[in-house]
XYZ file of C-alpha atoms in Angstrom:
545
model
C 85.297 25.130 187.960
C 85.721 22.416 190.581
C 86.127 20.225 187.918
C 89.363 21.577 187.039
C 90.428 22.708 190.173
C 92.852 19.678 189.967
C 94.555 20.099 186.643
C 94.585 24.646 187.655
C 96.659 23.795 191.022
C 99.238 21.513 189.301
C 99.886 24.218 186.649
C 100.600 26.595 189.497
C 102.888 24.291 190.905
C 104.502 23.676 187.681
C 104.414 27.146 187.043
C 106.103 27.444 190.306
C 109.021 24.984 189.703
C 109.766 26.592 186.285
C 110.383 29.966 187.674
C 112.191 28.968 190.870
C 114.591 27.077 188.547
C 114.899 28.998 185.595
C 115.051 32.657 187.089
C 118.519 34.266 186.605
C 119.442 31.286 185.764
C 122.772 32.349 183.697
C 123.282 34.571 186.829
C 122.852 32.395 189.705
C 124.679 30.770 190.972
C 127.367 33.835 190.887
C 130.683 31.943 189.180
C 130.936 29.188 186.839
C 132.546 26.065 188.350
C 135.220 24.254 185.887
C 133.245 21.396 186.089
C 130.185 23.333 184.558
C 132.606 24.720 182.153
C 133.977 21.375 180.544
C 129.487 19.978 180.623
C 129.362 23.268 178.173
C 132.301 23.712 175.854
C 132.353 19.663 175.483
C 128.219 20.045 174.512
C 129.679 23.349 172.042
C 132.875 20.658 170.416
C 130.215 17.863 170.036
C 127.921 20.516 168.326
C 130.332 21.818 166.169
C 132.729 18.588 165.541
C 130.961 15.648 167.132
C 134.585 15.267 169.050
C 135.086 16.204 172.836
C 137.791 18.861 173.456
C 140.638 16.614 173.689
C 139.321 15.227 169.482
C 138.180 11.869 170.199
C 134.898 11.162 168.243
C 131.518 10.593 170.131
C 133.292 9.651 173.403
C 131.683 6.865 175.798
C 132.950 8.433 178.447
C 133.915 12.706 178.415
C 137.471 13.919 180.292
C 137.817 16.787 182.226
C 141.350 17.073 183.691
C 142.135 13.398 185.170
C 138.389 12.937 185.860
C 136.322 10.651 183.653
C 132.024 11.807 183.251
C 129.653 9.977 181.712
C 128.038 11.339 178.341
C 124.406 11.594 178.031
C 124.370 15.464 180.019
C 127.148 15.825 177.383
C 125.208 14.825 174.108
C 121.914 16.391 175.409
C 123.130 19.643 176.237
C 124.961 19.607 172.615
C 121.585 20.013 171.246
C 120.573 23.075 173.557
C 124.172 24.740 172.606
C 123.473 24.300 169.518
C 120.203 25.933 169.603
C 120.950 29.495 171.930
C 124.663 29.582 171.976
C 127.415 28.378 174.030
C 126.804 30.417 177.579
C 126.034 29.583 181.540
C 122.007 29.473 181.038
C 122.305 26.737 177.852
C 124.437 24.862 179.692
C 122.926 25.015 182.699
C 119.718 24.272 181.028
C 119.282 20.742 180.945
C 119.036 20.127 184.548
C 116.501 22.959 185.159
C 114.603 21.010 182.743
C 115.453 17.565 184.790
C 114.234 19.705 188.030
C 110.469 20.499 186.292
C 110.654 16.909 184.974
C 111.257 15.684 188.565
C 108.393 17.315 189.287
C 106.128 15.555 186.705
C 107.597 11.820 187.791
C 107.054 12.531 191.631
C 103.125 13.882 190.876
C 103.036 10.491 187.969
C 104.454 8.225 190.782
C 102.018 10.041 193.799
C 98.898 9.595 191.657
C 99.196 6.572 190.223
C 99.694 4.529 193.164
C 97.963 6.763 196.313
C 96.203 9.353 195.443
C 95.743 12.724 193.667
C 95.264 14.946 196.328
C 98.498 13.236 197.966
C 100.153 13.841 194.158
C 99.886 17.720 194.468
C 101.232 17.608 198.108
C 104.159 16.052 197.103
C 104.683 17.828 193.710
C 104.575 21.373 195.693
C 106.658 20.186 198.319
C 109.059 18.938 195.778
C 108.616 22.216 193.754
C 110.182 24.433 197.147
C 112.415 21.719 198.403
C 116.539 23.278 199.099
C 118.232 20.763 197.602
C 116.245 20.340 194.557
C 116.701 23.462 193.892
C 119.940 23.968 194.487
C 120.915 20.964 192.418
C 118.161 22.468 189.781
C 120.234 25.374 188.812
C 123.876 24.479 188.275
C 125.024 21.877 185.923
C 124.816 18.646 187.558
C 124.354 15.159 185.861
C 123.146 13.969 188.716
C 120.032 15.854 188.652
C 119.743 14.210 185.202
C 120.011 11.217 186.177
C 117.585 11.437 189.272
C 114.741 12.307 187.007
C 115.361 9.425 184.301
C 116.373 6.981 187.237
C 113.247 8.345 189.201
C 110.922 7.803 185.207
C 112.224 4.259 185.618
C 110.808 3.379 188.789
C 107.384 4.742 187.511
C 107.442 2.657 184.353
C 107.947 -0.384 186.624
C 105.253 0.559 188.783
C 103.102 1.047 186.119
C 104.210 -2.626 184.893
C 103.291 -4.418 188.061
C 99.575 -3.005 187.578
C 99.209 -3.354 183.681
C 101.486 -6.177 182.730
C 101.968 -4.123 179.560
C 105.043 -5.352 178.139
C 105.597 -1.274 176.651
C 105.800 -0.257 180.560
C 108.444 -2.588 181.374
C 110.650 -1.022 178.138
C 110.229 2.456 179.015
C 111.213 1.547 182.480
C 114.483 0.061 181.116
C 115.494 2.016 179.090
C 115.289 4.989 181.614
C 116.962 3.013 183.863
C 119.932 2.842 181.655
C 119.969 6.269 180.537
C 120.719 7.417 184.096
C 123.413 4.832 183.891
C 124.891 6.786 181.453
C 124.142 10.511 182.997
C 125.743 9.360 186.483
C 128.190 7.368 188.377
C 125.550 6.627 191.471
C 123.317 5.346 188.868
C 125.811 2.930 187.582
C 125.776 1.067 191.150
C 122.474 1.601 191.864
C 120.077 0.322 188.906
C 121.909 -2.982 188.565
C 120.952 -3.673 192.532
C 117.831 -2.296 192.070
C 116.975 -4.268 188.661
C 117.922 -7.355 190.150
C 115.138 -6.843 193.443
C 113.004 -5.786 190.951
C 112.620 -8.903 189.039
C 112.675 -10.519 192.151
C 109.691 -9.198 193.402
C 108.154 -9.723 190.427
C 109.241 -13.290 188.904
C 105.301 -14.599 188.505
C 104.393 -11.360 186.346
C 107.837 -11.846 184.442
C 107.479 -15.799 183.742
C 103.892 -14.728 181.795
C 105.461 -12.132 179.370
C 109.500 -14.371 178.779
C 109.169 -15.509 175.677
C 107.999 -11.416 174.942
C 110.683 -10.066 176.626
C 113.936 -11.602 175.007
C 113.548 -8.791 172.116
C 113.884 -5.914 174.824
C 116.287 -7.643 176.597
C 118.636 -7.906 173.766
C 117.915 -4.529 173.292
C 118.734 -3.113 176.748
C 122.116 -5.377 176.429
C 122.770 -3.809 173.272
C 122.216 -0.154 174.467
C 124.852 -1.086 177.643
C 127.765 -2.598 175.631
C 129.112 1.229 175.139
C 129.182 1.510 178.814
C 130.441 -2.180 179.637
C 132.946 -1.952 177.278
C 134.753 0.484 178.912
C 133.835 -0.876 182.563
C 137.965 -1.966 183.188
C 139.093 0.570 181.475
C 140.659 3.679 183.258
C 137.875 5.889 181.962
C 135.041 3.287 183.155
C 136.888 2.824 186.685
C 138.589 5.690 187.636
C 135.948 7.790 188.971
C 134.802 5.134 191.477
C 138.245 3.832 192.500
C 139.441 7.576 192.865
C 136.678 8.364 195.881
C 136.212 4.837 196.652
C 136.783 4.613 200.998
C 139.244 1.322 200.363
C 141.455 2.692 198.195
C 142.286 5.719 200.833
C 145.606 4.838 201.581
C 145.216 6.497 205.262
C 144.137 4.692 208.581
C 140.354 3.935 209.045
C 139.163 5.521 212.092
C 139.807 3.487 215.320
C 143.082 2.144 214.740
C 145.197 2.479 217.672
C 148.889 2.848 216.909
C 150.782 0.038 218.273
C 148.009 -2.534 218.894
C 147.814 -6.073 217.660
C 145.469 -6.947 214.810
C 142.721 -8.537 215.260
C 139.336 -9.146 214.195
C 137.996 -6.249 215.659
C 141.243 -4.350 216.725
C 143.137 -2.389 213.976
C 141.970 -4.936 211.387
C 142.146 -2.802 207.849
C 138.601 -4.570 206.871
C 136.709 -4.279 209.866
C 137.435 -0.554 210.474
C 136.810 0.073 206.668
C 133.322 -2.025 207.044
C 132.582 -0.141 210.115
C 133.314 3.329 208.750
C 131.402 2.837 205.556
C 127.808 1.998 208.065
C 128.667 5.062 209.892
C 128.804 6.985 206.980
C 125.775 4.616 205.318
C 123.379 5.741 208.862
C 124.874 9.379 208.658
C 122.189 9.492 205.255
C 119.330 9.148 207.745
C 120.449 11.458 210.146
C 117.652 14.276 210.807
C 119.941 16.059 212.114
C 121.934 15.980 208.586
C 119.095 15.859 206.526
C 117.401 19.007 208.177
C 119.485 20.741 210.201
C 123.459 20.646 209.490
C 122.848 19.406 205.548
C 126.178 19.353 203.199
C 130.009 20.409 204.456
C 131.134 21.265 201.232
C 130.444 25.016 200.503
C 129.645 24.689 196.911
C 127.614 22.149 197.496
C 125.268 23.916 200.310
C 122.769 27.079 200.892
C 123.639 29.166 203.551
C 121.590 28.286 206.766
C 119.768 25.298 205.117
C 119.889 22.153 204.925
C 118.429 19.111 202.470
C 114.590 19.886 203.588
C 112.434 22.281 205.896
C 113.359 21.334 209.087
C 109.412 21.969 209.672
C 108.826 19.220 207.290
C 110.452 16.255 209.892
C 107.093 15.531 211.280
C 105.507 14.635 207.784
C 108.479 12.502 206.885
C 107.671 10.488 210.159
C 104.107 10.028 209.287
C 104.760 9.092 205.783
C 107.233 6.336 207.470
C 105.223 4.964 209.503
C 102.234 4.872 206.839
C 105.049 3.141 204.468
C 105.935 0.502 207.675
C 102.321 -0.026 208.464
C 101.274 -2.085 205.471
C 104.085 -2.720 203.392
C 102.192 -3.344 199.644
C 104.230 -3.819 196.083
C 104.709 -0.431 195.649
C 105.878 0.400 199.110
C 108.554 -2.306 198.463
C 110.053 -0.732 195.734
C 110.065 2.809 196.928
C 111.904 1.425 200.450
C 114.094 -0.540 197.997
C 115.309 2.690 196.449
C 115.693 4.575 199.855
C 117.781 1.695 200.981
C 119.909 1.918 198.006
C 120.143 5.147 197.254
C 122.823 5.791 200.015
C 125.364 3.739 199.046
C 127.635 5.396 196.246
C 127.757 8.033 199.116
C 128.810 5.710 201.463
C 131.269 4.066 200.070
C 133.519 6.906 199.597
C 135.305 8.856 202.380
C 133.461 12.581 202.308
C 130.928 13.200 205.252
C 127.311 13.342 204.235
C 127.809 14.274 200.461
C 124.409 15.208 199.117
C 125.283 15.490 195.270
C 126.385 11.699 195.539
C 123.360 10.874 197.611
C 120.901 12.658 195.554
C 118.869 9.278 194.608
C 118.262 9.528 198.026
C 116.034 12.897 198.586
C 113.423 11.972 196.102
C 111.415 9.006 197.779
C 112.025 10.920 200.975
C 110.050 14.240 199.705
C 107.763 11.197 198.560
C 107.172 10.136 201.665
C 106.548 13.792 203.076
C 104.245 14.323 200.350
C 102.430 11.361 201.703
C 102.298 11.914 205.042
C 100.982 15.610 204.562
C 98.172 13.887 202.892
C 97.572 11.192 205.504
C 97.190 14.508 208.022
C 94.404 15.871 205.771
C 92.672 13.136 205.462
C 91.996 13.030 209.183
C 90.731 16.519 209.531
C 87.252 17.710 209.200
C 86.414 20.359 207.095
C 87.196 23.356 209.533
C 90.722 21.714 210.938
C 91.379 21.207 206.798
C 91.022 24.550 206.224
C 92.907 25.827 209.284
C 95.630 23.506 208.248
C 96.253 24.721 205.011
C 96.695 28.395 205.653
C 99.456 27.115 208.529
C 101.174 25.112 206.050
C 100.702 28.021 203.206
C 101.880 30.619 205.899
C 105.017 27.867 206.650
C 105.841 26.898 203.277
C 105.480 31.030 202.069
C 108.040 31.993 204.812
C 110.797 29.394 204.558
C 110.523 29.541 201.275
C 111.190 33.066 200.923
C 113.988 32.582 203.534
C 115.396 30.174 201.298
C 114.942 32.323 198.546
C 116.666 35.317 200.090
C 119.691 33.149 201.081
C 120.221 31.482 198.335
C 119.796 34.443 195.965
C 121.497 36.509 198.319
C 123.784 35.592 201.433
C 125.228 32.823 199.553
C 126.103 33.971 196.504
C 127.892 36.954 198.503
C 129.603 34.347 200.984
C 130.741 31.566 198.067
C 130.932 32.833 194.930
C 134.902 31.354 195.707
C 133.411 28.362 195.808
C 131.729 28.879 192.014
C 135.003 29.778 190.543
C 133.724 33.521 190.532
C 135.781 35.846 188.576
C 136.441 33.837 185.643
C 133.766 35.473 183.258
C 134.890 38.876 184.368
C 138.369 38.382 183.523
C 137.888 36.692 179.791
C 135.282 39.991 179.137
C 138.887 41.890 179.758
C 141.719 39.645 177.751
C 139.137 39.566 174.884
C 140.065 43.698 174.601
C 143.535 42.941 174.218
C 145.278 42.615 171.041
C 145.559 38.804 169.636
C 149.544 39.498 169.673
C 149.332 39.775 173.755
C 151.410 37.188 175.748
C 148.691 36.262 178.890
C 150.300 33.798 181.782
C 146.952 32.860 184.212
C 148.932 31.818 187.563
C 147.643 28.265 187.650
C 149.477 25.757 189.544
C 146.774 23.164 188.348
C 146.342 24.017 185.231
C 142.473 23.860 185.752
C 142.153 27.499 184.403
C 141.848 26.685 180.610
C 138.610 25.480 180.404
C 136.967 28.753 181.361
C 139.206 29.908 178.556
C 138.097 27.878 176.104
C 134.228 28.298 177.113
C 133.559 32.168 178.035
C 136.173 32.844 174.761
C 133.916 30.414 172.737
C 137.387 29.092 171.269
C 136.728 27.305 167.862
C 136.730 23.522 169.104
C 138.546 22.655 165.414
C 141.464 25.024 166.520
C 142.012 23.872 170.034
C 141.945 20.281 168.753
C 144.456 20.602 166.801
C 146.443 22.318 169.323
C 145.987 19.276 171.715
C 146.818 16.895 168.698
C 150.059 18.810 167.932
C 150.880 17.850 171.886
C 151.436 14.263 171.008
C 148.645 12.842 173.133
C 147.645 9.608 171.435
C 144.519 8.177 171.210
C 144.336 5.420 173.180
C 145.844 7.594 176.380
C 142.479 9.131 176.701
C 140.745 5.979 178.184
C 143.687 4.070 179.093
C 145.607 6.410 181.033
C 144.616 8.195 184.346
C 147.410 10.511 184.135
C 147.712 14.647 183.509
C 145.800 15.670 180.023
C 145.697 19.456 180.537
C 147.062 22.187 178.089
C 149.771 24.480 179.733
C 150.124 26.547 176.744
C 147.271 27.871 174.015
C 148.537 29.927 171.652
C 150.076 32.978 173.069
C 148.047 32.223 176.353
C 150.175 29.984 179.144
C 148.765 28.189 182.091
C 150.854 27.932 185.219
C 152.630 28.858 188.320
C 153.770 32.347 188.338
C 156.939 32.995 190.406
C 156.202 36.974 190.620
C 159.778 37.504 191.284
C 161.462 36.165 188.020
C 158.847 37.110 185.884
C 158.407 41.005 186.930
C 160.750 41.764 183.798
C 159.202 40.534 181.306
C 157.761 43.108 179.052
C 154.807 43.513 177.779
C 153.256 40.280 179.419
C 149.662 40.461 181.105
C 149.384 38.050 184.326
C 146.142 37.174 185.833
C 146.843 36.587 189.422
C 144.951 35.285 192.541
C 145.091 38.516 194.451
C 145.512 36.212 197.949
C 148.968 34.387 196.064
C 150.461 38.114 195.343
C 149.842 41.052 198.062
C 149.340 44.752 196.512
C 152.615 45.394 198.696
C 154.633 43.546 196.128
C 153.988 45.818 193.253
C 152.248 48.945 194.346
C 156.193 51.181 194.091
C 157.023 49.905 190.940
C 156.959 52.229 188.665
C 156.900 49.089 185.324
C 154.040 47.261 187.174
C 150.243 48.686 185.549
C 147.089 47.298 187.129
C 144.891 46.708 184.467
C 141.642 45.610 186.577
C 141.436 44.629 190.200
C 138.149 41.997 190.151
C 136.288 41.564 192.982
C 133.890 39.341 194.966
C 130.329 40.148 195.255
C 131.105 40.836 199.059
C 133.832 43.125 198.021
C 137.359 41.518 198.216
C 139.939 41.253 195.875
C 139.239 37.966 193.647
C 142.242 37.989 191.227
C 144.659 40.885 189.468
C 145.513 41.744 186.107
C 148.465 43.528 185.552
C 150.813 44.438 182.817
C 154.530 44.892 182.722
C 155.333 48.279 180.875
């Protein structure tokens, strides 16, 4: 039995991570962000027409509204829509798969190169972590992308100590399929490739003659992706969040100064503000107390990790400081890189774009829970483990409860909640029936498209009969979204002038048109009030008689 002791604990904990992420999974988070919404019904027009919404064939890049996203979570996902259906748990399901795959790379990585005991520590804590998780159960890329990018880093690893020339292909080409799932990636890898070989030139020089095969093959698999590079659709994304092209004053300049070097000098304040926000990545106080500002992108009354866990993450440092070997390198490589794409836009402590980050850090808990155990004797090991059990049991069922719970009640705004509810309604109505969604931003449509399961073959063609040509989908930043589908428009409702007209159904943000403004009139009918989970009044649906 002790035998497989081992292998019997790591199925727990896989068993573990598949339920925490795959429970209610179509069902929670409550609300189906846009963004989720154009991952799915692109995957569903790939499926059925191998074109994107918009009817360009096998995109290099997806759009969703002026927003460029790269295409692998796109293509993948195609294959899973394919297979159960267009709906929130298939296209949600790829990155609950990336989360249980993170969990196999972090135990591979743990193993290989410390120990296994130290493996299942950091595979559990992993396994429980918030913002895994979290970013486990809605439809992010990035979570994608972390488990190819962190697949990569094992391959290498696994290089440096076989000199198998197989090792340093898989590592690659992982590397540049999280190139193509995410835009931290596509900073990231090339810095990290480049230290890399540099730490390993002697191992490199024995194998070059080997090697030019893969590398024409890795430069082959990136022209897609470089060829688009100075394009709008290759650019955009970066230059849109990027901190120097904010066209507002950096912090610290002082109206009416002088410039000079270090007084109200554009570069100097931008350099300064971007190792602020670089330092805020390490913050404990961010990364286990205060954690993300955005409301989507946070748990109510956690952070990125156990706030319990702090100590372990210390130990593991200084273990990682203390003798610094080839493998240490590369993980402190990846920490120190990891931050960047974060910091070099303007939004405070942004854990979806710093999500390369959290990985080697649950690493190095992982590592210094073992280095704890290892110290112990046999009684202190034994009272150890039930305090951690007892610990990781009750925070975890906190996190549990508020995740599951308080914050699907508090920010199911946040999810786009409602949307599903009101399609289930408009679906009843006869095909005749004149709908106007108030939507100032036009951003509405795509949860029309995907909870309606429009054909993609018929919405194409009502894009293509909009004039958009071709070339405007990569080359031009500018608005690409439908105001009008059929008998369905998309726009700003100006209740006043449009109270008269017959027979139309308006969906309304309840906050944008008080009950007082309709409840007398006699040619107003309230079709459905819908509601948040906490109870109030999400959006209207009325009909004028």
């Amino acid at each position: 039995m002790k035998k497989y002791s081992h292998i019997i604990i790591l199925g727990v904990v896989l068993l573990l991570g598949v339920l925490l992420r795959f429970y209610k999974l179509g069902e929670v988070p409550f609300g189906f962000f846009k963004d989720e919404a154009a991952l799915g019904y692109n995957a569903f027009s790939i499926f059925k027409t191998s074109r994107d919404e918009f009817g360009v064939h096998l995109p290099v890049v997806f759009r969703s509204f002026e927003v460029f996203f790269l295409p692998l979570y796109v293509y993948l996902s195609s294959v899973v829509v394919g297979l159960l259906g267009l709906s929130e748990f298939s296209t949600r399901f790829l990155t609950a798969l990336s989360g249980v795959a993170g969990l196999i790379s972090v135990y591979l990585i743990t193993k290989e190169f410390w120990n296994r005991k130290i493996a299942l520590f950091t595979a559990l804590i992993l396994a429980i972590s918030p913002w895994h998780i979290f970013y486990s159960r809605g439809s992010f890329e990035g979570n994608l992308a972390l488990t190819l990018f962190s697949f990569g880093v094992f391959f290498w690893l696994k290089f440096t100590k076989t000199e198998r020339l197989k090792h340093v292909f898989f590592s690659g080409l992982f590397f540049i399929l999280s190139m193509y799932s995410y835009q931290a990636e596509r900073l990231v890898v090339p810095f990290l490739g480049l230290i890399l070989v540099s730490l390993s030139v002697k191992r490199l020089i024995k194998i070059r003659l080997k090697l030019i095969p893969i590398i024409l093959i890795f430069i082959g698999l990136l022209i897609p992706l470089l060829s688009i590079t100075f394009s709008a659709g290759g650019y955009h994304r970066a230059s849109g969040v990027s901190i120097f092209a904010k066209s507002e004053k950096s912090p610290g300049y002082i109206e009416g100064l002088k410039i000079g070097f270090f007084q109200n000098n554009r570069v100097y304040l931008r350099t300064r503000q971007v190792a602020s926000l670089y330092l805020s990545y390490f913050s404990p106080k961010n990364l286990f107390v205060n954690g993300d500002f955005d409301r989507q992108r946070s748990v109510v009354n956690f952070s990125v990790f156990y706030f319990w866990t702090l100590p372990f993450l210390l130990i593991g440092l200084f273990d990682f400081i203390k003798k610094i070997t080839y493998e240490k390198k590369v993980i402190l490589t990846w920490v120190l890189l990891a931050p960047l794409p974060a910091a070099l836009t303007g939004d405070p402590f942004h854990t979806y774009r710093s999500l390369l980050l959290y990985f080697p850090l649950t690493l190095m808990i992982g590592i210094g829970f073992g280095k704890v155990f290892v110290f112990l004797n046999s009684i202190q090991k034994k009272w150890f483990i039930s305090i951690v059990s007892v610990l990781l049991f009750f925070f975890l069922a906190c996190f549990l409860y508020s995740y599951f719970y308080l914050t699907q009640t508090d920010r199911a705004r946040s999810w786009d909640y409602g949307y599903k509810e009101i399609m289930s309604i408009i679906k009843t109505f006869p095909k005749e029936s004149r709908i106007i969604f108030d939507d100032p931003w036009t951003e509405v449509y795509i949860h029309y498209l995907f909870f309606l399961k429009i054909d993609p073959v018929i919405y194409q063609k009502e894009v293509e009969s909009a004039g958009y040509p071709k070339d405007f989908y990569y080359s031009n930043i500018s608005k690409l979204r439908p105001e009008k589908f059929g008998q369905v428009e998309f726009r700003h409702i100006d209740w006043p002038k449009v109270r008269g007209d017959k027979g139309t159904f308006f969906v309304i943000y309840a906050p944008n048109l008080p009950e007082s403004e309709f409840a007398t009139d006699p040619k107003v009918e309230v079709i459905k009030n819908i509601s948040y989970p906490n109870g109030n009044t999400a959006f209207r649906i009325l009909r004028i008689k």
